[in-house]
PDB file of C-alpha atoms in Angstrom:
ATOM      1  CA  MET F   1     109.765 100.935  94.116  1.00 45.00           C
ATOM      2  CA  ASP F   2     108.970  97.457  95.377  1.00 55.00           C
ATOM      3  CA  ARG F   3     109.598  98.202  99.050  1.00 72.00           C
ATOM      4  CA  VAL F   4     106.726 100.613  99.647  1.00 71.00           C
ATOM      5  CA  HIS F   5     103.455  99.228 101.007  1.00 69.00           C
ATOM      6  CA  PHE F   6     100.372 101.386 100.662  1.00 70.00           C
ATOM      7  CA  CYS F   7      98.630 101.110 104.051  1.00 72.00           C
ATOM      8  CA  ASN F   8      95.781 103.572 103.900  1.00 67.00           C
ATOM      9  CA  MET F   9      94.649 106.902 102.494  1.00 68.00           C
ATOM     10  CA  ASP F  10      92.086 109.606 102.964  1.00 67.00           C
ATOM     11  CA  THR F  11      91.253 112.777 101.052  1.00 65.00           C
ATOM     12  CA  ASP F  12      94.356 114.655 102.160  1.00 66.00           C
ATOM     13  CA  SER F  13      96.597 111.998 103.682  1.00 70.00           C
ATOM     14  CA  MET F  14      98.341 108.769 102.828  1.00 72.00           C
ATOM     15  CA  TYR F  15      99.997 106.171 105.061  1.00 74.00           C
ATOM     16  CA  LEU F  16     102.938 104.220 103.655  1.00 73.00           C
ATOM     17  CA  ALA F  17     105.105 101.465 105.101  1.00 74.00           C
ATOM     18  CA  ILE F  18     108.599 101.848 103.645  1.00 74.00           C
ATOM     19  CA  ALA F  19     111.207  99.076 103.803  1.00 75.00           C
ATOM     20  CA  GLY F  20     114.482 100.783 102.996  1.00 74.00           C
ATOM     21  CA  SER F  21     117.780 100.607 104.854  1.00 74.00           C
ATOM     22  CA  GLN F  22     117.705  99.090 108.349  1.00 74.00           C
ATOM     23  CA  ILE F  23     120.878 101.012 109.194  1.00 78.00           C
ATOM     24  CA  GLU F  24     119.285 104.411 108.396  1.00 76.00           C
ATOM     25  CA  GLY F  25     116.291 103.833 110.641  1.00 74.00           C
ATOM     26  CA  TYR F  26     112.737 104.941 110.048  1.00 73.00           C
ATOM     27  CA  LYS F  27     113.456 108.608 109.191  1.00 73.00           C
ATOM     28  CA  GLN F  28     114.960 107.851 105.767  1.00 73.00           C
ATOM     29  CA  GLY F  29     111.890 108.751 103.693  1.00 70.00           C
ATOM     30  CA  LEU F  30     111.979 107.352 100.153  1.00 70.00           C
ATOM     31  CA  LYS F  31     115.764 107.688  99.836  1.00 74.00           C
ATOM     32  CA  TYR F  32     116.473 103.950  99.526  1.00 76.00           C
ATOM     33  CA  VAL F  33     113.420 102.820  97.566  1.00 77.00           C
ATOM     34  CA  ILE F  34     114.035 104.835  94.379  1.00 79.00           C
ATOM     35  CA  LYS F  35     115.894 102.296  92.241  1.00 80.00           C
ATOM     36  CA  ASP F  36     116.976 104.593  89.402  1.00 84.00           C
ATOM     37  CA  GLN F  37     117.890 108.002  90.828  1.00 82.00           C
ATOM     38  CA  LEU F  38     118.983 109.376  87.426  1.00 88.00           C
ATOM     39  CA  PHE F  39     115.617 108.448  85.874  1.00 85.00           C
ATOM     40  CA  TYR F  40     113.809 110.044  88.814  1.00 78.00           C
ATOM     41  CA  ASP F  41     115.893 113.241  88.529  1.00 77.00           C
ATOM     42  CA  LEU F  42     115.139 113.508  84.806  1.00 80.00           C
ATOM     43  CA  HIS F  43     111.416 112.729  84.929  1.00 76.00           C
ATOM     44  CA  TYR F  44     109.974 113.816  88.284  1.00 68.00           C
ATOM     45  CA  LYS F  45     108.519 116.972  86.680  1.00 67.00           C
ATOM     46  CA  GLU F  46     106.461 114.864  84.265  1.00 66.00           C
ATOM     47  CA  TRP F  47     104.707 113.103  87.144  1.00 60.00           C
ATOM     48  CA  LEU F  48     104.370 116.102  89.426  1.00 54.00           C
ATOM     49  CA  PRO F  49     103.846 119.220  87.297  1.00 50.00           C
ATOM     50  CA  TRP F  50     103.935 122.052  89.829  1.00 56.00           C
ATOM     51  CA  SER F  51     104.141 125.746  89.084  1.00 57.00           C
ATOM     52  CA  ASP F  52     105.345 128.743  91.102  1.00 61.00           C
ATOM     53  CA  PHE F  53     107.851 126.639  93.075  1.00 61.00           C
ATOM     54  CA  THR F  54     111.629 126.734  93.130  1.00 63.00           C
ATOM     55  CA  VAL F  55     113.513 123.652  91.952  1.00 58.00           C
ATOM     56  CA  ALA F  56     114.441 122.845  95.572  1.00 61.00           C
ATOM     57  CA  GLU F  57     110.774 122.937  96.622  1.00 60.00           C
ATOM     58  CA  GLU F  58     109.679 121.042  93.535  1.00 53.00           C
ATOM     59  CA  LYS F  59     112.217 118.267  94.060  1.00 54.00           C
ATOM     60  CA  LYS F  60     110.888 117.169  97.441  1.00 56.00           C
ATOM     61  CA  LEU F  61     110.294 113.462  97.081  1.00 53.00           C
ATOM     62  CA  MET F  62     106.925 112.941  95.435  1.00 54.00           C
ATOM     63  CA  GLY F  63     105.739 116.251  96.879  1.00 55.00           C
ATOM     64  CA  LEU F  64     105.138 114.473 100.168  1.00 58.00           C
ATOM     65  CA  THR F  65     105.354 116.141 103.526  1.00 62.00           C
ATOM     66  CA  THR F  66     106.000 113.960 106.532  1.00 66.00           C
ATOM     67  CA  GLU F  67     103.541 114.690 109.318  1.00 68.00           C
ATOM     68  CA  SER F  68     104.741 111.919 111.612  1.00 71.00           C
ATOM     69  CA  GLN F  69     106.902 108.840 111.228  1.00 73.00           C
ATOM     70  CA  GLU F  70     107.607 105.927 113.496  1.00 75.00           C
ATOM     71  CA  GLU F  71     108.848 102.344 113.301  1.00 75.00           C
ATOM     72  CA  ASN F  72     105.412 100.691 113.010  1.00 78.00           C
ATOM     73  CA  ILE F  73     101.847 101.494 112.006  1.00 77.00           C
ATOM     74  CA  VAL F  74      98.528  99.695 112.448  1.00 77.00           C
ATOM     75  CA  CYS F  75      95.866 101.031 110.035  1.00 74.00           C
ATOM     76  CA  LEU F  76      92.332  99.827 110.587  1.00 72.00           C
ATOM     77  CA  ALA F  77      90.552 102.332 108.349  1.00 69.00           C
ATOM     78  CA  HIS F  78      90.908 105.964 107.341  1.00 68.00           C
ATOM     79  CA  LYS F  79      91.420 108.123 110.465  1.00 72.00           C
ATOM     80  CA  TYR F  80      91.844 104.967 112.605  1.00 75.00           C
ATOM     81  CA  TYR F  81      95.552 104.243 113.045  1.00 75.00           C
ATOM     82  CA  SER F  82      98.266 103.837 115.637  1.00 78.00           C
ATOM     83  CA  LEU F  83     101.942 104.728 115.253  1.00 78.00           C
ATOM     84  CA  TYR F  84     104.309 103.041 117.660  1.00 77.00           C
ATOM     85  CA  ASN F  85     107.891 102.002 118.298  1.00 76.00           C
ATOM     86  CA  GLY F  86     108.921  98.619 119.622  1.00 73.00           C
ATOM     87  CA  ASN F  87     107.991  95.021 118.947  1.00 68.00           C
ATOM     88  CA  GLU F  88     104.516  93.673 119.617  1.00 64.00           C
ATOM     89  CA  LEU F  89     105.900  90.136 120.011  1.00 62.00           C
ATOM     90  CA  ASN F  90     108.036  91.170 122.990  1.00 59.00           C
ATOM     91  CA  ASP F  91     105.376  93.412 124.560  1.00 64.00           C
ATOM     92  CA  ASP F  92     107.708  96.426 124.458  1.00 64.00           C
ATOM     93  CA  ILE F  93     105.324  98.715 122.542  1.00 68.00           C
ATOM     94  CA  VAL F  94     105.613 102.466 123.049  1.00 70.00           C
ATOM     95  CA  SER F  95     102.434 104.122 121.694  1.00 68.00           C
ATOM     96  CA  LEU F  96     103.140 107.494 120.108  1.00 66.00           C
ATOM     97  CA  VAL F  97     100.085 108.426 118.041  1.00 69.00           C
ATOM     98  CA  ASN F  98      96.653 106.828 118.426  1.00 71.00           C
ATOM     99  CA  GLN F  99      94.120 108.327 116.035  1.00 70.00           C
ATOM    100  CA  MET F 100      90.399 107.644 115.975  1.00 70.00           C
ATOM    101  CA  LYS F 101      87.646 109.734 114.446  1.00 69.00           C
ATOM    102  CA  GLY F 102      84.851 111.204 116.550  1.00 70.00           C
ATOM    103  CA  VAL F 103      86.040 109.874 119.910  1.00 74.00           C
ATOM    104  CA  SER F 104      87.951 111.678 122.662  1.00 71.00           C
ATOM    105  CA  LYS F 105      91.392 110.093 122.915  1.00 69.00           C
ATOM    106  CA  LYS F 106      91.664 110.852 126.631  1.00 71.00           C
ATOM    107  CA  LYS F 107      88.322 109.311 127.549  1.00 70.00           C
ATOM    108  CA  ALA F 108      88.697 106.285 125.265  1.00 74.00           C
ATOM    109  CA  ASN F 109      92.062 105.397 126.853  1.00 78.00           C
ATOM    110  CA  LEU F 110      92.930 102.973 124.042  1.00 80.00           C
ATOM    111  CA  THR F 111      96.412 101.588 123.439  1.00 80.00           C
ATOM    112  CA  THR F 112      98.239 100.236 120.421  1.00 81.00           C
ATOM    113  CA  ASN F 113      97.472  96.735 121.710  1.00 82.00           C
ATOM    114  CA  ASP F 114      93.758  97.533 121.269  1.00 83.00           C
ATOM    115  CA  TYR F 115      94.402  98.431 117.602  1.00 79.00           C
ATOM    116  CA  ILE F 116      96.360  95.205 117.086  1.00 81.00           C
ATOM    117  CA  LYS F 117      93.613  93.160 118.787  1.00 81.00           C
ATOM    118  CA  CYS F 118      90.961  94.795 116.598  1.00 80.00           C
ATOM    119  CA  LEU F 119      93.011  94.078 113.466  1.00 77.00           C
ATOM    120  CA  ASN F 120      93.787  90.444 114.334  1.00 79.00           C
ATOM    121  CA  ASP F 121      90.458  89.433 115.894  1.00 80.00           C
ATOM    122  CA  GLY F 122      88.119  91.595 113.801  1.00 74.00           C
ATOM    123  CA  CYS F 123      86.360  92.964 116.868  1.00 77.00           C
ATOM    124  CA  ASN F 124      84.815  96.390 117.352  1.00 79.00           C
ATOM    125  CA  ILE F 125      85.750  98.390 120.440  1.00 81.00           C
ATOM    126  CA  ASN F 126      83.055 100.765 121.691  1.00 83.00           C
ATOM    127  CA  VAL F 127      83.343 103.645 124.166  1.00 84.00           C
ATOM    128  CA  ILE F 128      80.817 105.927 125.875  1.00 85.00           C
ATOM    129  CA  THR F 129      80.878 109.575 124.772  1.00 83.00           C
ATOM    130  CA  ASN F 130      79.122 112.464 126.508  1.00 84.00           C
ATOM    131  CA  ASN F 131      77.728 115.361 124.488  1.00 84.00           C
ATOM    132  CA  LEU F 132      75.929 118.564 125.426  1.00 90.00           C
ATOM    133  CA  GLN F 133      72.755 119.243 123.489  1.00 89.00           C
ATOM    134  CA  ILE F 134      70.359 122.199 123.529  1.00 92.00           C
ATOM    135  CA  LYS F 135      66.736 121.640 122.495  1.00 90.00           C
ATOM    136  CA  MET F 136      64.037 124.242 122.973  1.00 91.00           C
ATOM    137  CA  GLY F 137      66.295 126.228 125.320  1.00 91.00           C
ATOM    138  CA  VAL F 138      67.073 123.275 127.601  1.00 93.00           C
ATOM    139  CA  MET F 139      70.641 122.012 127.839  1.00 93.00           C
ATOM    140  CA  SER F 140      71.060 118.274 128.354  1.00 93.00           C
ATOM    141  CA  MET F 141      73.990 115.912 128.588  1.00 92.00           C
ATOM    142  CA  ILE F 142      73.591 112.849 126.417  1.00 90.00           C
ATOM    143  CA  SER F 143      75.686 109.687 126.736  1.00 88.00           C
ATOM    144  CA  MET F 144      76.085 107.631 123.579  1.00 84.00           C
ATOM    145  CA  GLU F 145      78.006 104.501 122.729  1.00 85.00           C
ATOM    146  CA  LYS F 146      80.229 104.948 119.668  1.00 80.00           C
ATOM    147  CA  SER F 147      82.600 102.663 117.812  1.00 77.00           C
ATOM    148  CA  ALA F 148      86.087 103.797 118.758  1.00 77.00           C
ATOM    149  CA  LEU F 149      87.858 101.146 116.687  1.00 78.00           C
ATOM    150  CA  THR F 150      86.419  99.171 113.802  1.00 71.00           C
ATOM    151  CA  ARG F 151      87.725  97.396 110.710  1.00 65.00           C
ATOM    152  CA  ILE F 152      84.790  98.466 108.537  1.00 62.00           C
ATOM    153  CA  HIS F 153      85.542 101.043 105.843  1.00 59.00           C
ATOM    154  CA  ASN F 154      84.749 101.678 102.212  1.00 58.00           C
ATOM    155  CA  LYS F 155      87.857 103.401 100.868  1.00 63.00           C
ATOM    156  CA  MET F 156      90.032 100.333 100.377  1.00 69.00           C
ATOM    157  CA  VAL F 157      90.084  97.165  98.283  1.00 73.00           C
ATOM    158  CA  VAL F 158      91.789  94.187  99.927  1.00 71.00           C
ATOM    159  CA  LEU F 159      93.611  92.067  97.349  1.00 75.00           C
ATOM    160  CA  ALA F 160      93.985  88.265  97.392  1.00 74.00           C
ATOM    161  CA  ASN F 161      97.514  88.483  98.834  1.00 74.00           C
ATOM    162  CA  GLY F 162      96.389  90.694 101.734  1.00 69.00           C
ATOM    163  CA  CYS F 163      97.730  93.959 100.292  1.00 72.00           C
ATOM    164  CA  CYS F 164      95.457  96.984 100.091  1.00 73.00           C
ATOM    165  CA  ALA F 165      94.733  99.191  97.102  1.00 76.00           C
ATOM    166  CA  PRO F 166      92.750 102.442  96.921  1.00 74.00           C
ATOM    167  CA  PHE F 167      89.042 102.153  96.089  1.00 73.00           C
ATOM    168  CA  MET F 168      88.106 103.303  92.582  1.00 75.00           C
ATOM    169  CA  TYR F 169      84.555 103.174  91.263  1.00 75.00           C
ATOM    170  CA  GLY F 170      84.017 100.157  89.017  1.00 80.00           C
ATOM    171  CA  ILE F 171      87.327  98.495  89.951  1.00 78.00           C
ATOM    172  CA  ASN F 172      87.376  95.469  92.237  1.00 77.00           C
ATOM    173  CA  ALA F 173      90.135  93.200  93.564  1.00 77.00           C
ATOM    174  CA  ASP F 174      89.961  90.965  90.459  1.00 80.00           C
ATOM    175  CA  ASN F 175      91.107  93.872  88.249  1.00 81.00           C
ATOM    176  CA  TYR F 176      94.503  94.119  89.991  1.00 80.00           C
ATOM    177  CA  LEU F 177      97.475  92.090  88.746  1.00 76.00           C
ATOM    178  CA  ILE F 178      99.497  90.550  91.576  1.00 74.00           C
ATOM    179  CA  GLU F 179     103.028  89.443  90.675  1.00 72.00           C
TER     180      GLU F 179
END
């Protein structure tokens, strides 16, 4: 599987960029990246030992469930990503999913171009958030500035060739072999 790029992951989610068949489009899953289908069919149970499932349920590719899929993804950090269709070079981007942690998507009003700018330029984009707070029986509205988009995170190791690998305690970028 040399056409799968690991983009990002969190505790319960993983973001992959898959380069399979251009004819099939982006909804092909892992269909065209498994090189030896017979080997996969014979050995998938060894890698994914599940119990109490039917063979049809067990044979879902890698046990993955697709939550959303689009043509392109920009991952800044865990819980900070944008899914979009179109080409950023031609300015025909159609934003579909913009995810950021701890910030209201409606009030932030950020676009995929903001994610791309943050990724390319390394800038942080801040927004003002309003919160209600009760102290000693008095309700107050507090405005705070929060980072809506940032490139800073601690769950990823960036390798010398620009690829990303999951963070593991005691393992740094020098421990990975790049071919």
